[in-house]
Short mmCIF file of C-alpha atoms and ligand atoms in Angstrom, two decimals:
data_model
loop_
_atom_site.label_atom_id
_atom_site.label_comp_id
_atom_site.label_asym_id
_atom_site.label_seq_id
_atom_site.Cartn_x
_atom_site.Cartn_y
_atom_site.Cartn_z
CA MET A 993 24.85 -124.67 -36.34
CA LYS A 994 24.39 -126.54 -33.09
CA VAL A 995 27.67 -127.77 -31.67
CA GLY A 996 27.68 -130.54 -29.07
CA VAL A 997 30.74 -130.79 -26.84
CA LEU A 998 31.64 -133.96 -24.96
CA GLY A 999 32.87 -132.46 -21.71
CA ALA A 1000 32.06 -129.18 -19.98
CA GLY A 1001 35.36 -127.84 -18.67
CA GLN A 1002 37.18 -124.61 -19.43
CA LEU A 1003 38.06 -125.66 -22.97
CA GLY A 1004 34.38 -126.23 -23.76
CA ARG A 1005 33.56 -122.91 -22.11
CA MET A 1006 36.07 -121.03 -24.27
CA LEU A 1007 34.92 -122.85 -27.42
CA ALA A 1008 31.39 -121.63 -26.75
CA LEU A 1009 32.53 -118.08 -25.97
CA SER A 1010 34.27 -117.96 -29.34
CA GLY A 1011 31.44 -119.62 -31.25
CA TYR A 1012 28.44 -117.56 -30.13
CA PRO A 1013 29.41 -114.52 -32.27
CA LEU A 1014 29.37 -116.88 -35.28
CA ASN A 1015 25.71 -117.65 -34.50
CA HIS A 1016 26.37 -121.17 -33.28
CA LYS A 1017 24.58 -122.75 -30.34
CA PHE A 1018 26.26 -125.04 -27.84
CA GLY A 1019 25.34 -128.07 -25.80
CA PHE A 1020 27.57 -129.89 -23.33
CA SER A 1021 27.71 -133.19 -21.59
CA GLY A 1022 29.73 -133.10 -18.40
CA ASN A 1023 29.82 -134.97 -15.14
CA THR A 1024 28.23 -132.46 -12.77
CA ASP A 1025 26.06 -129.38 -13.17
CA ASP A 1026 28.66 -126.93 -11.89
CA GLU A 1027 31.42 -127.31 -14.44
CA PRO A 1028 32.92 -124.27 -16.23
CA ALA A 1029 30.79 -124.65 -19.37
CA THR A 1030 27.49 -125.86 -17.95
CA LEU A 1031 25.89 -122.45 -17.50
CA LEU A 1032 26.95 -121.32 -20.96
CA GLY A 1033 24.93 -123.75 -23.04
CA TYR A 1034 22.34 -126.45 -22.85
CA THR A 1035 23.58 -129.22 -20.61
CA PHE A 1036 21.96 -132.41 -21.70
CA ALA A 1037 23.61 -135.14 -19.81
CA LYS A 1038 25.18 -135.26 -16.42
CA LYS A 1039 27.45 -138.08 -17.45
CA ASN A 1040 29.33 -139.06 -20.57
CA THR A 1041 27.62 -142.44 -20.71
CA SER A 1042 26.27 -143.76 -24.01
CA ASP A 1043 22.64 -143.58 -22.78
CA ASN A 1044 22.75 -139.93 -21.79
CA ILE A 1045 24.81 -138.82 -24.79
CA ASP A 1046 21.75 -139.53 -26.96
CA PHE A 1047 20.17 -136.25 -25.79
CA LEU A 1048 23.19 -134.26 -26.84
CA VAL A 1049 23.29 -135.99 -30.22
CA GLU A 1050 19.62 -135.22 -30.82
CA PHE A 1051 20.33 -131.52 -30.18
CA ALA A 1052 23.56 -131.18 -32.17
CA ASP A 1053 24.51 -130.96 -35.85
CA VAL A 1054 28.14 -131.73 -35.12
CA ILE A 1055 30.02 -133.10 -32.11
CA THR A 1056 33.46 -132.30 -30.79
CA PHE A 1057 35.27 -133.19 -27.56
CA GLU A 1058 37.54 -131.33 -25.18
CA SER A 1059 39.66 -134.21 -23.94
CA GLU A 1060 41.72 -137.00 -25.51
CA ASN A 1061 40.38 -139.20 -22.71
CA THR A 1062 37.03 -139.38 -24.51
CA ASP A 1063 35.69 -142.92 -25.04
CA VAL A 1064 36.30 -143.99 -28.66
CA GLY A 1065 33.29 -146.32 -28.46
CA ILE A 1066 31.00 -143.34 -27.77
CA VAL A 1067 32.45 -141.42 -30.71
CA LYS A 1068 31.95 -144.44 -32.98
CA LYS A 1069 28.31 -144.66 -31.92
CA ILE A 1070 27.65 -140.93 -32.41
CA ASN A 1071 29.32 -141.00 -35.80
CA LYS A 1072 26.60 -143.27 -37.13
CA LYS A 1073 24.21 -140.32 -36.72
CA ILE A 1074 26.18 -137.07 -36.99
CA PRO A 1075 29.78 -136.10 -37.72
CA VAL A 1076 32.35 -136.00 -34.93
CA TYR A 1077 35.47 -133.85 -35.39
CA PRO A 1078 38.32 -134.59 -34.86
CA ASN A 1079 37.50 -138.04 -36.25
CA GLU A 1080 37.59 -141.36 -34.41
CA LYS A 1081 40.96 -142.35 -35.87
CA SER A 1082 42.62 -139.15 -34.58
CA LEU A 1083 41.17 -139.70 -31.10
CA PHE A 1084 42.22 -143.37 -31.05
CA ILE A 1085 45.83 -142.50 -31.91
CA THR A 1086 46.27 -139.39 -29.77
CA GLN A 1087 44.77 -140.84 -26.57
CA HIS A 1088 47.52 -143.47 -26.34
CA ARG A 1089 51.19 -142.51 -26.02
CA GLY A 1090 52.33 -145.74 -27.69
CA ARG A 1091 50.12 -145.34 -30.79
CA GLU A 1092 51.15 -141.72 -31.02
CA LYS A 1093 54.86 -142.54 -30.94
CA ALA A 1094 54.41 -145.39 -33.44
CA LEU A 1095 52.87 -142.85 -35.83
CA PHE A 1096 55.76 -140.42 -35.25
CA ASN A 1097 58.21 -143.19 -36.15
CA GLN A 1098 56.18 -144.22 -39.20
CA LEU A 1099 56.23 -140.62 -40.47
CA ASN A 1100 59.93 -140.09 -39.60
CA ILE A 1101 59.12 -137.47 -36.98
CA PRO A 1102 61.85 -137.52 -34.31
CA CYS A 1103 60.73 -138.51 -30.79
CA ALA A 1104 62.28 -140.11 -27.70
CA PRO A 1105 63.08 -143.84 -27.84
CA TYR A 1106 60.31 -145.81 -26.13
CA GLN A 1107 58.97 -149.23 -25.20
CA ILE A 1108 55.56 -150.38 -24.01
CA ILE A 1109 55.65 -151.85 -20.50
CA ASN A 1110 53.24 -154.41 -19.06
CA SER A 1111 55.35 -155.93 -16.30
CA LEU A 1112 58.38 -155.38 -14.08
CA GLU A 1113 60.32 -157.68 -16.42
CA ASP A 1114 59.36 -155.50 -19.41
CA LEU A 1115 60.60 -152.44 -17.52
CA LYS A 1116 63.96 -154.03 -16.72
CA THR A 1117 64.46 -155.05 -20.35
CA ALA A 1118 63.45 -151.61 -21.63
CA ILE A 1119 65.84 -149.84 -19.26
CA HIS A 1120 68.60 -152.10 -20.52
CA THR A 1121 67.91 -150.88 -24.09
CA ILE A 1122 66.90 -147.25 -23.50
CA GLY A 1123 69.18 -146.47 -20.55
CA LEU A 1124 68.71 -144.02 -17.67
CA PRO A 1125 67.42 -141.45 -16.92
CA ALA A 1126 64.07 -142.40 -18.41
CA ILE A 1127 60.44 -141.57 -17.71
CA LEU A 1128 57.78 -144.18 -17.08
CA LYS A 1129 54.28 -142.92 -17.99
CA THR A 1130 50.85 -144.50 -18.19
CA THR A 1131 50.03 -144.98 -21.88
CA MET A 1132 46.60 -143.39 -21.41
CA GLY A 1133 44.82 -140.93 -19.16
CA GLY A 1134 47.77 -138.80 -17.97
CA TYR A 1135 47.62 -135.01 -17.79
CA ASP A 1136 49.58 -132.22 -16.12
CA GLY A 1137 52.43 -134.67 -15.53
CA LYS A 1138 50.20 -137.10 -13.58
CA GLY A 1139 50.95 -140.82 -13.90
CA GLN A 1140 54.67 -140.30 -14.50
CA PHE A 1141 57.81 -141.52 -12.73
CA LEU A 1142 61.27 -140.19 -13.54
CA ILE A 1143 63.78 -143.00 -13.04
CA HIS A 1144 67.38 -141.95 -12.35
CA HIS A 1145 68.79 -145.11 -10.75
CA GLN A 1146 68.34 -148.86 -11.07
CA ASP A 1147 67.19 -149.01 -7.43
CA GLN A 1148 64.02 -147.02 -8.34
CA ILE A 1149 62.75 -149.62 -10.81
CA ASN A 1150 60.41 -151.40 -8.37
CA ASP A 1151 58.96 -148.13 -7.06
CA ALA A 1152 58.44 -146.88 -10.60
CA TRP A 1153 56.55 -149.98 -11.71
CA ASN A 1154 54.48 -150.08 -8.48
CA SER A 1155 53.45 -146.45 -8.99
CA MET A 1156 51.75 -147.43 -12.28
CA ASN A 1157 49.29 -149.69 -10.39
CA GLY A 1158 49.67 -152.42 -12.98
CA VAL A 1159 48.30 -150.41 -15.93
CA GLU A 1160 49.94 -150.44 -19.34
CA SER A 1161 52.81 -147.98 -19.39
CA ILE A 1162 55.47 -146.61 -21.67
CA LEU A 1163 59.13 -146.03 -20.91
CA GLU A 1164 60.57 -143.01 -22.70
CA GLY A 1165 64.22 -142.02 -22.86
CA PHE A 1166 64.82 -138.71 -21.08
CA VAL A 1167 65.28 -135.86 -23.55
CA ASN A 1168 67.82 -133.23 -22.58
CA PHE A 1169 65.94 -130.29 -23.94
CA LYS A 1170 66.89 -126.61 -24.09
CA ARG A 1171 63.31 -125.40 -24.20
CA GLU A 1172 59.79 -126.74 -24.53
CA LEU A 1173 57.81 -125.47 -27.49
CA SER A 1174 54.41 -126.18 -28.93
CA LEU A 1175 52.78 -125.74 -32.28
CA ILE A 1176 49.06 -125.31 -32.81
CA ALA A 1177 47.42 -125.69 -36.20
CA VAL A 1178 43.97 -126.14 -37.62
CA ARG A 1179 42.76 -128.14 -40.60
CA GLY A 1180 39.40 -127.58 -42.24
CA ILE A 1181 37.02 -130.12 -43.74
CA ASP A 1182 38.15 -128.81 -47.15
CA ASN A 1183 41.80 -129.65 -46.28
CA SER A 1184 42.79 -126.00 -45.73
CA HIS A 1185 45.50 -125.49 -43.09
CA LYS A 1186 46.49 -122.61 -40.81
CA TYR A 1187 49.41 -122.52 -38.37
CA TYR A 1188 50.13 -120.41 -35.32
CA PRO A 1189 53.76 -119.57 -34.57
CA LEU A 1190 55.79 -121.83 -32.28
CA VAL A 1191 55.41 -120.77 -28.66
CA GLU A 1192 57.64 -121.37 -25.64
CA ASN A 1193 56.24 -123.13 -22.57
CA THR A 1194 57.49 -123.22 -18.99
CA HIS A 1195 56.19 -125.97 -16.70
CA HIS A 1196 56.46 -126.30 -12.94
CA GLN A 1197 55.83 -129.69 -11.34
CA GLY A 1198 54.29 -130.93 -14.60
CA ILE A 1199 51.83 -128.02 -14.93
CA LEU A 1200 52.09 -125.34 -17.61
CA ARG A 1201 52.63 -121.94 -15.97
CA LEU A 1202 53.83 -119.55 -18.69
CA THR A 1203 53.61 -119.39 -22.48
CA ILE A 1204 55.51 -116.83 -24.57
CA ALA A 1205 54.16 -116.24 -28.07
CA PRO A 1206 55.87 -116.27 -30.42
CA ALA A 1207 58.82 -118.23 -28.99
CA GLN A 1208 61.88 -115.98 -29.22
CA ASN A 1209 64.92 -116.78 -31.40
CA ILE A 1210 63.23 -119.32 -33.61
CA ASN A 1211 64.69 -119.33 -37.07
CA LYS A 1212 62.50 -119.80 -40.11
CA LYS A 1213 63.84 -123.31 -40.71
CA VAL A 1214 62.71 -124.49 -37.24
CA GLN A 1215 59.19 -123.08 -37.71
CA GLU A 1216 59.04 -124.76 -41.14
CA THR A 1217 60.22 -128.09 -39.73
CA ALA A 1218 57.57 -127.99 -37.00
CA GLN A 1219 54.91 -127.09 -39.57
CA HIS A 1220 56.06 -129.94 -41.78
CA TYR A 1221 55.65 -132.44 -38.91
CA MET A 1222 52.24 -130.93 -38.19
CA GLN A 1223 51.12 -131.08 -41.79
CA ILE A 1224 51.98 -134.74 -42.27
CA LEU A 1225 50.23 -135.62 -39.01
CA LEU A 1226 47.09 -133.66 -39.94
CA ASP A 1227 46.95 -135.22 -43.38
CA GLU A 1228 47.73 -138.77 -42.22
CA MET A 1229 44.86 -138.67 -39.71
CA SER A 1230 42.48 -136.74 -42.07
CA TYR A 1231 42.23 -134.44 -39.09
CA VAL A 1232 39.58 -131.72 -38.78
CA GLY A 1233 39.88 -129.05 -36.07
CA VAL A 1234 42.73 -127.80 -33.91
CA LEU A 1235 45.69 -130.10 -33.25
CA THR A 1236 48.56 -129.33 -30.87
CA ILE A 1237 52.02 -130.83 -30.85
CA GLU A 1238 54.33 -130.42 -27.89
CA LEU A 1239 58.00 -130.31 -28.83
CA PHE A 1240 61.42 -130.36 -27.23
CA GLU A 1241 64.05 -128.04 -28.66
CA THR A 1242 67.38 -129.89 -28.35
CA GLU A 1243 70.99 -129.43 -29.53
CA ASN A 1244 70.09 -131.71 -32.44
CA GLY A 1245 66.88 -130.02 -33.48
CA LEU A 1246 63.23 -130.59 -32.65
CA MET A 1247 61.79 -133.75 -31.08
CA VAL A 1248 58.08 -134.28 -30.65
CA ASN A 1249 56.90 -135.06 -27.10
CA GLU A 1250 53.19 -135.65 -27.60
CA MET A 1251 50.14 -134.34 -29.38
CA ALA A 1252 46.69 -133.29 -28.21
CA PRO A 1253 43.57 -133.57 -30.43
CA ARG A 1254 42.14 -130.30 -29.21
CA VAL A 1255 42.62 -126.69 -28.30
CA HIS A 1256 45.49 -126.47 -25.85
CA ASN A 1257 46.50 -124.50 -22.78
CA SER A 1258 49.57 -123.23 -24.66
CA GLY A 1259 47.22 -121.61 -27.20
CA HIS A 1260 45.11 -119.60 -24.77
CA TRP A 1261 47.16 -116.45 -25.55
CA SER A 1262 45.55 -116.45 -29.01
CA ILE A 1263 42.23 -115.09 -27.62
CA GLU A 1264 43.66 -111.57 -27.64
CA GLY A 1265 47.02 -112.37 -29.21
CA ALA A 1266 45.95 -113.59 -32.66
CA ASN A 1267 43.48 -112.30 -35.26
CA THR A 1268 41.55 -115.55 -34.84
CA SER A 1269 41.89 -117.54 -31.61
CA GLN A 1270 42.51 -121.29 -31.50
CA PHE A 1271 38.98 -121.68 -30.11
CA GLU A 1272 37.30 -119.80 -32.94
CA ASN A 1273 39.38 -121.63 -35.52
CA HIS A 1274 38.41 -125.01 -34.06
CA ILE A 1275 34.74 -124.03 -34.25
CA ARG A 1276 35.17 -122.64 -37.77
CA ALA A 1277 36.87 -125.88 -38.88
CA ILE A 1278 34.24 -128.27 -37.52
CA THR A 1279 31.33 -126.17 -38.85
CA SER A 1280 32.75 -125.88 -42.40
CA MET A 1281 33.48 -122.15 -42.17
CA PRO A 1282 36.59 -120.63 -43.76
CA LEU A 1283 39.53 -120.78 -41.34
CA GLY A 1284 40.55 -117.49 -39.73
CA ASP A 1285 43.83 -115.60 -39.99
CA THR A 1286 46.36 -116.75 -37.36
CA THR A 1287 48.58 -113.65 -37.49
CA LEU A 1288 49.45 -112.10 -34.12
CA THR A 1289 47.69 -108.89 -33.08
CA HIS A 1290 50.86 -107.74 -31.28
CA PRO A 1291 54.51 -108.70 -31.78
CA PHE A 1292 54.79 -110.07 -28.21
CA CYS A 1293 52.20 -112.04 -26.25
CA ALA A 1294 52.20 -114.19 -23.14
CA MET A 1295 49.87 -116.29 -21.03
CA ILE A 1296 50.14 -117.01 -17.31
CA ASN A 1297 48.00 -119.74 -15.77
CA ILE A 1298 46.17 -119.03 -12.51
CA ILE A 1299 46.72 -122.19 -10.46
CA SER A 1300 45.37 -123.30 -7.04
CA GLN A 1301 44.22 -119.85 -5.85
CA LEU A 1302 42.92 -116.73 -7.53
CA GLY A 1303 45.44 -114.25 -6.09
CA ASP A 1304 45.34 -110.49 -6.69
CA ILE A 1305 43.11 -110.41 -9.76
CA ASP A 1306 42.42 -106.67 -9.29
CA ALA A 1307 46.07 -106.07 -10.14
CA VAL A 1308 45.46 -107.84 -13.46
CA LEU A 1309 42.33 -105.81 -14.19
CA LYS A 1310 44.26 -102.59 -13.65
CA MET A 1311 46.84 -103.41 -16.32
CA PRO A 1312 45.89 -102.00 -19.75
CA ASN A 1313 47.52 -104.82 -21.70
CA ALA A 1314 46.39 -107.75 -19.53
CA HIS A 1315 43.20 -109.76 -20.04
CA LEU A 1316 41.67 -111.90 -17.34
CA HIS A 1317 39.95 -115.19 -18.17
CA LEU A 1318 38.39 -117.08 -15.26
CA TYR A 1319 36.77 -120.50 -15.52
CA ASP A 1320 34.20 -120.25 -12.72
CA LYS A 1321 35.95 -122.90 -10.62
CA SER A 1322 36.52 -123.00 -6.87
CA GLU A 1323 40.05 -122.87 -5.50
CA ARG A 1324 41.84 -126.20 -5.07
CA LYS A 1325 45.50 -127.20 -5.03
CA ASN A 1326 46.99 -127.51 -8.53
CA ARG A 1327 43.68 -126.70 -10.22
CA LYS A 1328 43.65 -124.46 -13.29
CA LEU A 1329 41.28 -121.63 -12.29
CA GLY A 1330 41.92 -119.23 -15.15
CA HIS A 1331 44.62 -117.51 -17.12
CA ILE A 1332 45.94 -114.05 -17.90
CA ASN A 1333 46.79 -113.00 -21.44
CA MET A 1334 49.20 -110.18 -22.13
CA THR A 1335 49.95 -108.32 -25.33
CA ALA A 1336 52.89 -105.97 -25.88
CA ASP A 1337 54.62 -103.93 -28.56
CA SER A 1338 58.14 -104.63 -27.32
CA GLN A 1339 59.97 -107.36 -25.48
CA ALA A 1340 60.71 -104.94 -22.64
CA GLU A 1341 57.00 -104.17 -22.24
CA LEU A 1342 56.18 -107.87 -22.15
CA GLU A 1343 58.90 -108.64 -19.61
CA ASN A 1344 57.68 -105.75 -17.45
CA SER A 1345 54.12 -107.04 -17.56
CA ILE A 1346 55.20 -110.56 -16.61
CA LYS A 1347 57.24 -109.10 -13.75
CA LYS A 1348 54.16 -107.27 -12.44
CA LEU A 1349 52.33 -110.60 -12.34
CA LYS A 1350 55.17 -112.58 -10.77
CA ASP A 1351 52.98 -113.58 -7.81
CA PHE A 1352 50.98 -115.74 -10.22
CA LEU A 1353 54.14 -117.66 -11.17
CA PRO A 1354 55.98 -120.27 -9.08
CA LYS A 1355 58.67 -118.79 -6.80
P1 ATP B 122 50.19 -132.23 -20.24
O1 ATP B 122 48.86 -132.87 -20.31
O2 ATP B 122 50.26 -131.13 -19.23
O3 ATP B 122 50.76 -131.83 -21.55
P2 ATP B 122 51.18 -134.83 -19.73
O4 ATP B 122 50.78 -135.31 -18.39
O5 ATP B 122 50.43 -135.28 -20.90
O6 ATP B 122 51.22 -133.28 -19.68
P3 ATP B 122 53.85 -134.95 -20.87
O7 ATP B 122 53.64 -133.74 -21.70
O8 ATP B 122 54.22 -136.18 -21.55
O9 ATP B 122 52.65 -135.26 -19.88
O10 ATP B 122 54.96 -134.62 -19.78
C1 ATP B 122 54.86 -133.51 -18.89
C2 ATP B 122 56.21 -132.79 -18.83
O11 ATP B 122 57.24 -133.69 -18.37
C3 ATP B 122 56.70 -132.32 -20.18
O12 ATP B 122 56.13 -131.07 -20.51
C4 ATP B 122 58.20 -132.25 -19.93
O13 ATP B 122 58.54 -131.11 -19.17
C5 ATP B 122 58.46 -133.47 -19.08
N1 ATP B 122 58.77 -134.64 -19.94
C6 ATP B 122 57.88 -135.52 -20.44
N2 ATP B 122 58.48 -136.47 -21.19
C7 ATP B 122 59.79 -136.19 -21.17
C8 ATP B 122 60.95 -136.80 -21.75
N3 ATP B 122 60.86 -137.92 -22.48
N4 ATP B 122 62.16 -136.23 -21.51
C9 ATP B 122 62.26 -135.11 -20.74
N5 ATP B 122 61.20 -134.50 -20.16
C10 ATP B 122 59.99 -135.01 -20.35
MG1 MG B 123 52.31 -132.58 -22.31
#
């Protein structure tokens, strides 16, 4: 089939790399001609505007997107001609933190207390109810911790609201978490489901740096609870493709932070770490192929992001159990340039491998 991807970043690139062996063809619409995916497929449009998207739609049998910041209006328009997966409803909900949290509440999925903020007055009222510390976030468009303000004291309220530049925001109660976890799952057009194990994520300054798969010391009940939340979300949205939920592990169990209607950075380990990667499973789902097995290829896996600068990549290439994935991007502060996957047969081997790559991790 011909798959059209709205966007042309590293996620699109890795979707194509996983889909070519299945005999699919790929087209992208990005913003410039030097994005990570542009040389991998037909690039039809230089901009995601409704006029230019027509070329991509003419080429493709099915459309997907690589960002929750995709314009719902464009998806609606495309959908009149060819299917878009995940569907418009899923995109509409997941691109807005308020809609997302309203759905969590509706489905009895625990999440932080929250209120939508449109003014300084709203913020003062919300802090009165939710208390401090709390995090003020833009309702839409945030990524890698951008558009967020952690409020500890009352005297930061003005600064917090000013930092939002007047856009609609959401105040969330601060969750005292033990660990951050995520769950990735895929749902097919035929309503089949597959789940990856919970993984553990470490962030630094809002950016994911390390994922350990599977997360250690997770009892069966916790995995089942996360899968239950996932299943009711997938079914409620009639979701097709890969969905990610980010979770906090707390003293009182799991709380959901947010969800992403796409393949996710915390699932990159699955390229070598699972029998079928998240990328291949997304492509299988949206092209009506049977979903692939999500079992791990090794008992211990990890992923380290390469951020800002490439570093000593020869050291990675020399390690037998490490796999380098670069995105063809130039170096820039806080930019995701690639990642390293590691597989291991024991925890000690994994820890040793991570230690060898410590220069890729924050000090
Ligand atoms: P990304 O796109 O990288 O997932 P994001 O910009 O969408 O990030 P969030 O995931 O909401 O933003 O927040 C980024 C990080 O900030 C979280 O991974 C977590 O470490 C911290 N964080 C966010 N919300 C809360 C909260 N309510 N309580 C405690 N920590 C939080
Ligand atoms: Mg997040």
